[in-house]
Coordinates of C-alpha atoms in Angstrom, one line a residue:
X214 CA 2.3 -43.8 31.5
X215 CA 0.5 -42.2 28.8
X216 CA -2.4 -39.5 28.3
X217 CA -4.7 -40.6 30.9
X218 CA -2.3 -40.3 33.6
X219 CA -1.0 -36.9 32.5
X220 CA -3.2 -35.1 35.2
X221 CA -4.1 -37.7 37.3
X222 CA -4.6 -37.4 41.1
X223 CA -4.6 -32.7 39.8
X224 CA -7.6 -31.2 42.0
X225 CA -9.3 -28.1 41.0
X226 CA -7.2 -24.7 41.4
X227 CA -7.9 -22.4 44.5
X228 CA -8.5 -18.8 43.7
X229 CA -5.1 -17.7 45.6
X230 CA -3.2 -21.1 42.2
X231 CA -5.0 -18.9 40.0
X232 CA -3.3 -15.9 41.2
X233 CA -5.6 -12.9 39.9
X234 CA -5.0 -14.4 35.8
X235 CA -7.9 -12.8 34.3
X236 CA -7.7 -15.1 31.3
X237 CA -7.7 -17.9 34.0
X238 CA -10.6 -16.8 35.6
X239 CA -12.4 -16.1 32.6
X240 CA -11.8 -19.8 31.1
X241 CA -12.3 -21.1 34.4
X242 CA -15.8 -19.7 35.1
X243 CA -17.1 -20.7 31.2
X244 CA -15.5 -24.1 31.8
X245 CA -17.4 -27.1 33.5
X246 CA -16.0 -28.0 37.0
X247 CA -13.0 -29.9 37.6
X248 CA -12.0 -29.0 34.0
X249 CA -9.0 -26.6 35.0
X250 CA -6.4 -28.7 37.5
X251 CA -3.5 -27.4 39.4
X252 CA -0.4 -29.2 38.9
X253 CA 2.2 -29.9 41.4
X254 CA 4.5 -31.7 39.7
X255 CA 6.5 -32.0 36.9
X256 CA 5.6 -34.4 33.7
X257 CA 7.8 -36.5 31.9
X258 CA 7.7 -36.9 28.1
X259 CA 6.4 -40.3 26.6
X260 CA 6.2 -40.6 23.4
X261 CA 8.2 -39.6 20.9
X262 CA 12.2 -38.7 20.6
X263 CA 11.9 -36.6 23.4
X264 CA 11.1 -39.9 25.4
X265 CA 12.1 -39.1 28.8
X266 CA 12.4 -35.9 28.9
X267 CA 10.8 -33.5 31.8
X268 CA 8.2 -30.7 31.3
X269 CA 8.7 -27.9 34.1
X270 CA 4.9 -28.4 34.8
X271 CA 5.1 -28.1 38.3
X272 CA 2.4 -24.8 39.7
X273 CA 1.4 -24.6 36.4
X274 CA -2.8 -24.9 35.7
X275 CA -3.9 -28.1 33.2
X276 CA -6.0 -28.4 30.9
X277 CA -7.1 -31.8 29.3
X278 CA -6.9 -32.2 25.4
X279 CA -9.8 -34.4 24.2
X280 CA -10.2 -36.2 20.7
X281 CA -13.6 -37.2 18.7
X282 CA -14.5 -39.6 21.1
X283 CA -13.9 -37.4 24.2
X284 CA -10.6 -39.1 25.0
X285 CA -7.7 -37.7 26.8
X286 CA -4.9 -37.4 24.0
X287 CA -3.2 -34.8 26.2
X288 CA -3.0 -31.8 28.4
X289 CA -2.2 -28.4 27.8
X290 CA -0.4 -26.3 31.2
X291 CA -0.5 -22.5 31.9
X292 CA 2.0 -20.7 34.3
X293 CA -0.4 -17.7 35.8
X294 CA 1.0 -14.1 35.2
X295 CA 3.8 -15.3 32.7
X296 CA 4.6 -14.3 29.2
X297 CA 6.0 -18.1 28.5
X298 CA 4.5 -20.0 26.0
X299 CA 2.1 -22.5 27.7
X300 CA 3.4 -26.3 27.0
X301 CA 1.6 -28.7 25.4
X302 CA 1.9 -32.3 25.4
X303 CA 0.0 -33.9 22.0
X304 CA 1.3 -37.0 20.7
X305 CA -1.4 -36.4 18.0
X306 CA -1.4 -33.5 16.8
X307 CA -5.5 -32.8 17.2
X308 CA -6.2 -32.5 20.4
X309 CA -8.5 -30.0 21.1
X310 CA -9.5 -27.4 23.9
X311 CA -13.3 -28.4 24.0
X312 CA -15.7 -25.2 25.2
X313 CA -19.4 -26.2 24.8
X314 CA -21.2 -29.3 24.9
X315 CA -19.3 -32.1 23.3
X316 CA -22.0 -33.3 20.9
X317 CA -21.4 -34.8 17.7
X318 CA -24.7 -33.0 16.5
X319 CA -23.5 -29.4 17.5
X320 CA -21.7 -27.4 14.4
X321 CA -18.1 -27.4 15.4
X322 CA -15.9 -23.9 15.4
X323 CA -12.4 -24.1 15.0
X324 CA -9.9 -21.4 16.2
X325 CA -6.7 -21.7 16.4
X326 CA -6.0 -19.6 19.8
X327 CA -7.8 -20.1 22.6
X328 CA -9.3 -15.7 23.5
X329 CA -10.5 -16.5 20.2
X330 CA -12.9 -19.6 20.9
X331 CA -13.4 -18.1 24.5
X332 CA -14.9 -14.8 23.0
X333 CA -17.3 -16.3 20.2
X334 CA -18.5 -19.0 22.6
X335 CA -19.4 -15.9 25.0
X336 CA -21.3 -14.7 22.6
X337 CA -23.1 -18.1 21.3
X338 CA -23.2 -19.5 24.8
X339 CA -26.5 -21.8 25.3
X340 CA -26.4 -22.2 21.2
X341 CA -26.2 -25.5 19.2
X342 CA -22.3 -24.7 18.7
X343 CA -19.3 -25.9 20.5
X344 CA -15.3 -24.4 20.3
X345 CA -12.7 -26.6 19.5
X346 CA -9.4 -24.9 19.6
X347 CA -6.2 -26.2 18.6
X348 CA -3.2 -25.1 21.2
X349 CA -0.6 -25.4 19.0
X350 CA -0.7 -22.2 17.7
X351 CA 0.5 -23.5 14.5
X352 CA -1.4 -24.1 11.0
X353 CA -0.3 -27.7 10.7
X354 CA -1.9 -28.8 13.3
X355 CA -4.8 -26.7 13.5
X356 CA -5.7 -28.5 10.1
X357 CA -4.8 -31.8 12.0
X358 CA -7.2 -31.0 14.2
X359 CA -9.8 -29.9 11.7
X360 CA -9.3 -33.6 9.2
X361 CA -9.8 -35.1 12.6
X362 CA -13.1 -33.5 14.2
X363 CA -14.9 -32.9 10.9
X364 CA -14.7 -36.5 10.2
X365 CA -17.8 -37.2 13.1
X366 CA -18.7 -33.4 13.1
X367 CA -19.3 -30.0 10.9
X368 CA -16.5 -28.2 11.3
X369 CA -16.8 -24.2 10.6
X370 CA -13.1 -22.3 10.0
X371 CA -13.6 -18.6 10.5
X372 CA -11.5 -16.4 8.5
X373 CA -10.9 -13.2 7.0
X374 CA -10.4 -12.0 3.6
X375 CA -6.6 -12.0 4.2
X376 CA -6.4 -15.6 5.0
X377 CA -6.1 -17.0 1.6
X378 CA -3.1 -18.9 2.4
X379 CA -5.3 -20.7 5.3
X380 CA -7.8 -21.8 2.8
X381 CA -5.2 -23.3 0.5
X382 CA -3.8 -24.8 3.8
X383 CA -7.0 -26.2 4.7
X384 CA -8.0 -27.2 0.8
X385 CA -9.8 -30.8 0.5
X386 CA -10.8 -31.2 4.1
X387 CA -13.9 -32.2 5.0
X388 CA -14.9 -28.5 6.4
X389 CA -16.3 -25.4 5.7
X390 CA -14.6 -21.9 5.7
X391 CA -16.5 -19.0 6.9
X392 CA -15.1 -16.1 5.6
X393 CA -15.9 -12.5 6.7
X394 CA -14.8 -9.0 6.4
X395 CA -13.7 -8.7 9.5
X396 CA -12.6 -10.8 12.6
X397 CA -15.7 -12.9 13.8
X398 CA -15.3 -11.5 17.5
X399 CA -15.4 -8.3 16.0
X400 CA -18.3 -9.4 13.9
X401 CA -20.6 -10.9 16.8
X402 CA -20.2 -7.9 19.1
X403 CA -22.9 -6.5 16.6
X404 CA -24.5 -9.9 15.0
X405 CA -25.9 -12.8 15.5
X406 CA -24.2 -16.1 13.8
X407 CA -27.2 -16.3 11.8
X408 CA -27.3 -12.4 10.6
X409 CA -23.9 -13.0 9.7
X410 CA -24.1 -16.1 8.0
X411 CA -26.7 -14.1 5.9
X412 CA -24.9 -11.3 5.1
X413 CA -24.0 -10.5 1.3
X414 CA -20.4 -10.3 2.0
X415 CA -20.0 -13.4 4.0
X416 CA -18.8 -16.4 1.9
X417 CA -19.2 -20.1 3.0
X418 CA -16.6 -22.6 1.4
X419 CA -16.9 -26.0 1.2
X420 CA -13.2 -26.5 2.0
X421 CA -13.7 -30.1 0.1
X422 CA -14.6 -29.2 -3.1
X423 CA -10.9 -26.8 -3.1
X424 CA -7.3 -27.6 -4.3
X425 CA -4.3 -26.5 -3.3
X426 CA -1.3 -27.3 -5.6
X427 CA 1.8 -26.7 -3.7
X428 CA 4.4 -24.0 -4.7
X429 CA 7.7 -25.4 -6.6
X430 CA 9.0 -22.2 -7.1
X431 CA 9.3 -18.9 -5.5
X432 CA 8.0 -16.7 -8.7
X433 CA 4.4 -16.2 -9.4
X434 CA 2.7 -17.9 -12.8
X435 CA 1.9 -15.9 -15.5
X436 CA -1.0 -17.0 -15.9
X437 CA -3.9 -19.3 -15.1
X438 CA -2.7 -23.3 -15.1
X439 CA -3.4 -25.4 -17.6
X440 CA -5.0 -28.6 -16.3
X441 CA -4.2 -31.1 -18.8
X442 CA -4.0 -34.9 -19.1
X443 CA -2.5 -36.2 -15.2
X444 CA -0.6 -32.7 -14.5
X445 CA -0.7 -29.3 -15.4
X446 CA 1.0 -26.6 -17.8
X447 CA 2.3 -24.0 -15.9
X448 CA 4.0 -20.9 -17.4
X449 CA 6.6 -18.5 -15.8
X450 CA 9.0 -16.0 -16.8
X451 CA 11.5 -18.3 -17.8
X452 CA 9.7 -21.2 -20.0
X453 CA 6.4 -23.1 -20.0
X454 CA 6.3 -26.0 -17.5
X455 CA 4.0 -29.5 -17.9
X456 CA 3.8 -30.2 -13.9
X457 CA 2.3 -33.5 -12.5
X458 CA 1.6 -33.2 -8.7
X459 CA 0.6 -36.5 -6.4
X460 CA -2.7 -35.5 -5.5
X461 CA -4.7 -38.7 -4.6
X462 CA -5.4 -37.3 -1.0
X463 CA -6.8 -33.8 -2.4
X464 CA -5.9 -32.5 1.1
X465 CA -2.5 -33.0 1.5
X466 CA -1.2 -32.2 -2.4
X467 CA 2.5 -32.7 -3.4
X468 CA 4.7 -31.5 -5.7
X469 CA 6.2 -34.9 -8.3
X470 CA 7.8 -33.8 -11.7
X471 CA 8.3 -31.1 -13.8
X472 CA 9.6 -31.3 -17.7
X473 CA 10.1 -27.9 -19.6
X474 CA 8.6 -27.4 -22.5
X475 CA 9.5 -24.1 -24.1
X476 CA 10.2 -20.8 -23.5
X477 CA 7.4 -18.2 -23.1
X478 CA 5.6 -17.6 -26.2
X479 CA 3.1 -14.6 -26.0
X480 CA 0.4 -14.2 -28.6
X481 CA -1.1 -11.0 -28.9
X482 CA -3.8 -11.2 -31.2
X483 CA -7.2 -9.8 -32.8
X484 CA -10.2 -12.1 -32.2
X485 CA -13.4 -12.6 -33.7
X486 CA -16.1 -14.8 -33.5
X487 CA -17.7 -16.1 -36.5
X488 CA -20.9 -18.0 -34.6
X489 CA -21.7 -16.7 -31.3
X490 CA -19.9 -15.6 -28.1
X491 CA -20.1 -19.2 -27.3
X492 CA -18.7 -20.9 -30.1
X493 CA -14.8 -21.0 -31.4
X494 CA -13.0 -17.8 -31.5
X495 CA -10.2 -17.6 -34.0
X496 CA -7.0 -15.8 -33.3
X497 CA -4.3 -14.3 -36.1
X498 CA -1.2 -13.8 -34.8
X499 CA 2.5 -13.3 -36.5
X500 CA 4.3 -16.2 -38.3
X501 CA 1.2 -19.1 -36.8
X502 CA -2.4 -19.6 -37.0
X503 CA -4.0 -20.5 -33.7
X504 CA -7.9 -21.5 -32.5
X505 CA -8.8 -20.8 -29.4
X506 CA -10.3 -23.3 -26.5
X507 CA -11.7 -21.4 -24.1
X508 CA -13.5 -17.9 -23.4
X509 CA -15.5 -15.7 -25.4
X510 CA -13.3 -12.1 -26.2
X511 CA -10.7 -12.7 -23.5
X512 CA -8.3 -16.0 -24.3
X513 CA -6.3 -17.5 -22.0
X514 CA -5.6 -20.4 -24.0
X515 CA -4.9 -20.9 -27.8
X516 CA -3.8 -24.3 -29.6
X517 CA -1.4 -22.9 -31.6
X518 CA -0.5 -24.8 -35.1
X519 CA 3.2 -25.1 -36.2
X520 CA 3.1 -27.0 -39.2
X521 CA 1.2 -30.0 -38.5
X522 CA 1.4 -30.1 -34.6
X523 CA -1.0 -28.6 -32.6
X524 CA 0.6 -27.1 -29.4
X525 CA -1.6 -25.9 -26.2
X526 CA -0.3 -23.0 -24.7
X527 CA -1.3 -20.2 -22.5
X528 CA -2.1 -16.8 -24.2
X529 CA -2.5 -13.5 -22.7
X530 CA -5.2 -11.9 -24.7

């Protein structure tokens, strides 16, 4: 047993299995042939500690999960008319809902529900672009999904402005973010791709070139981290932190040690510039001398002297 077999022997649905679902209908008419299966019967977990166990997948309709390669990894089984959750069975993680010609040539669109994927490739039907949609429903494995095909493919991530947290998620994958002011769908109803991939307000990240350091604590910084040495100075309300993360896969970031340092120190000081803007500021602050490192009239870090040791700290200016 295993993915192959997961709906083997299924034959196409009649229009009386699909039972009126106009999502159904809709996927089943922009789908290739034989792509949607009825299934009689129910499936039986392999893999995994759920080993065994039995998926009520009986009258539900298939639908084959494919990898890279265009393998089976899995299936995916809606129950027409019902507000249940549709079951999937992954063992990996990144199988994906494939609309469009599978080519490893086409730019690759990752959503991570499927009226999503089925509504942009309405619009970009016939195009150079294929839909892969993670059925998860969750971010972890939609950026399993997206590590996986964007190693053979470009992979695209719409997203809004809002959806910071998914481009820290997705940070260090091999992928690009497209990020819009608005929805895509909403976007194409009055668009083409290409007009919006030229428009001013449309920003394309290479997801790559990103970071995401993980969060250790609940409160926010106070300011800017300090990348210095193999970790980072980070400062909060409660004391200035040196922070060293494990990031040799710059996609998957963890948190490693902390050591405190001090407690807050802010300078606020006068600053002047005895070269250019370019060159070394100098600040004068109470009871210290300090120099700063970077910026021209706004500081956010000052090397402050105490005696003879040189301390880097952050300053707000």
């Amino acid at each position: 047993m295993g993915a192959h077999t997961l709906l083997q022997d299924c034959k196409p649905p009649t229009e009386e299995q699909l039972a009126n679902n106009p999502f159904l209908i809709k996927l089943n008419d922009m789908l290739e042939p034989e792509r949607l299966l009825f299934v009689t019967g129910d499936t039986t977990i392999y893999y995994g500690e759920q080993i065994g166990k039995t998926e009520p997948t009986a009258n539900t309709i298939g639908l084959a999960l494919t990898d890279k390669q265009g393998d089976t990894v899995g299936a995916v089984f809606y129950t027409p008319n019902s507000k249940s959750k549709p079951i999937v069975i992954d063992p990996t993680g990144y199988g994906a809902i494939v609309i469009g010609e599978p080519n490893k040539a086409n730019e690759m669109i990752a959503f991570n529900d499927l009226d999503s994927g089925i509504d942009v490739y309405s619009y970009l039907m016939g195009s150079d672009k294929t839909i892969i949609v993670s059925p998860h429903k969750t971010k972890q494995c939609l950026k399993k999904m997206v590590q996986h095909w964007s190693s053979g493919s470009q992979v695209i991530v719409p997203m809004t402005l809002d959806d910071k947290g998914l481009i820290n998620l997705l940070a260090g994958v091999r992928a690009q973010a497209l990020v819009t002011v608005a929805h895509i769908v909403t976007m194409l109803q009055n668009d083409s791709y290409e007009a919006i991939l030229a428009d001013s307000d449309t920003q394309l990240i290479n997801l790559q070139d990103t970071a995401y350091y993980p969060e250790w604590r609940d409160d926010p910084q106070l300011n800017e981290p300090m990348i210095y040495s193999d970790g980072r100075f980070e400062l909060y309300h409660d004391g200035l932190f040196f922070v060293k993360y494990n990031d040799d896969d710059p996609a998957n970031i963890t948190f490693k040690f902390k050591a405190f340092v001090c407690s807050p120190i802010e300078v606020i000081a006068k600053t002047r510039d005895t070269s250019s803007v370019h060159g070394d500021g100098y600040c004068s602050g109470a009871m210290m001398t300090a120099y700063c490192i970077h910026g021209q009239y706004r500081y956010h870090y000052c090397k402050v002297m105490q005696g003879n040791t040189a301390v880097s700290l952050p300053v707000k200016a």
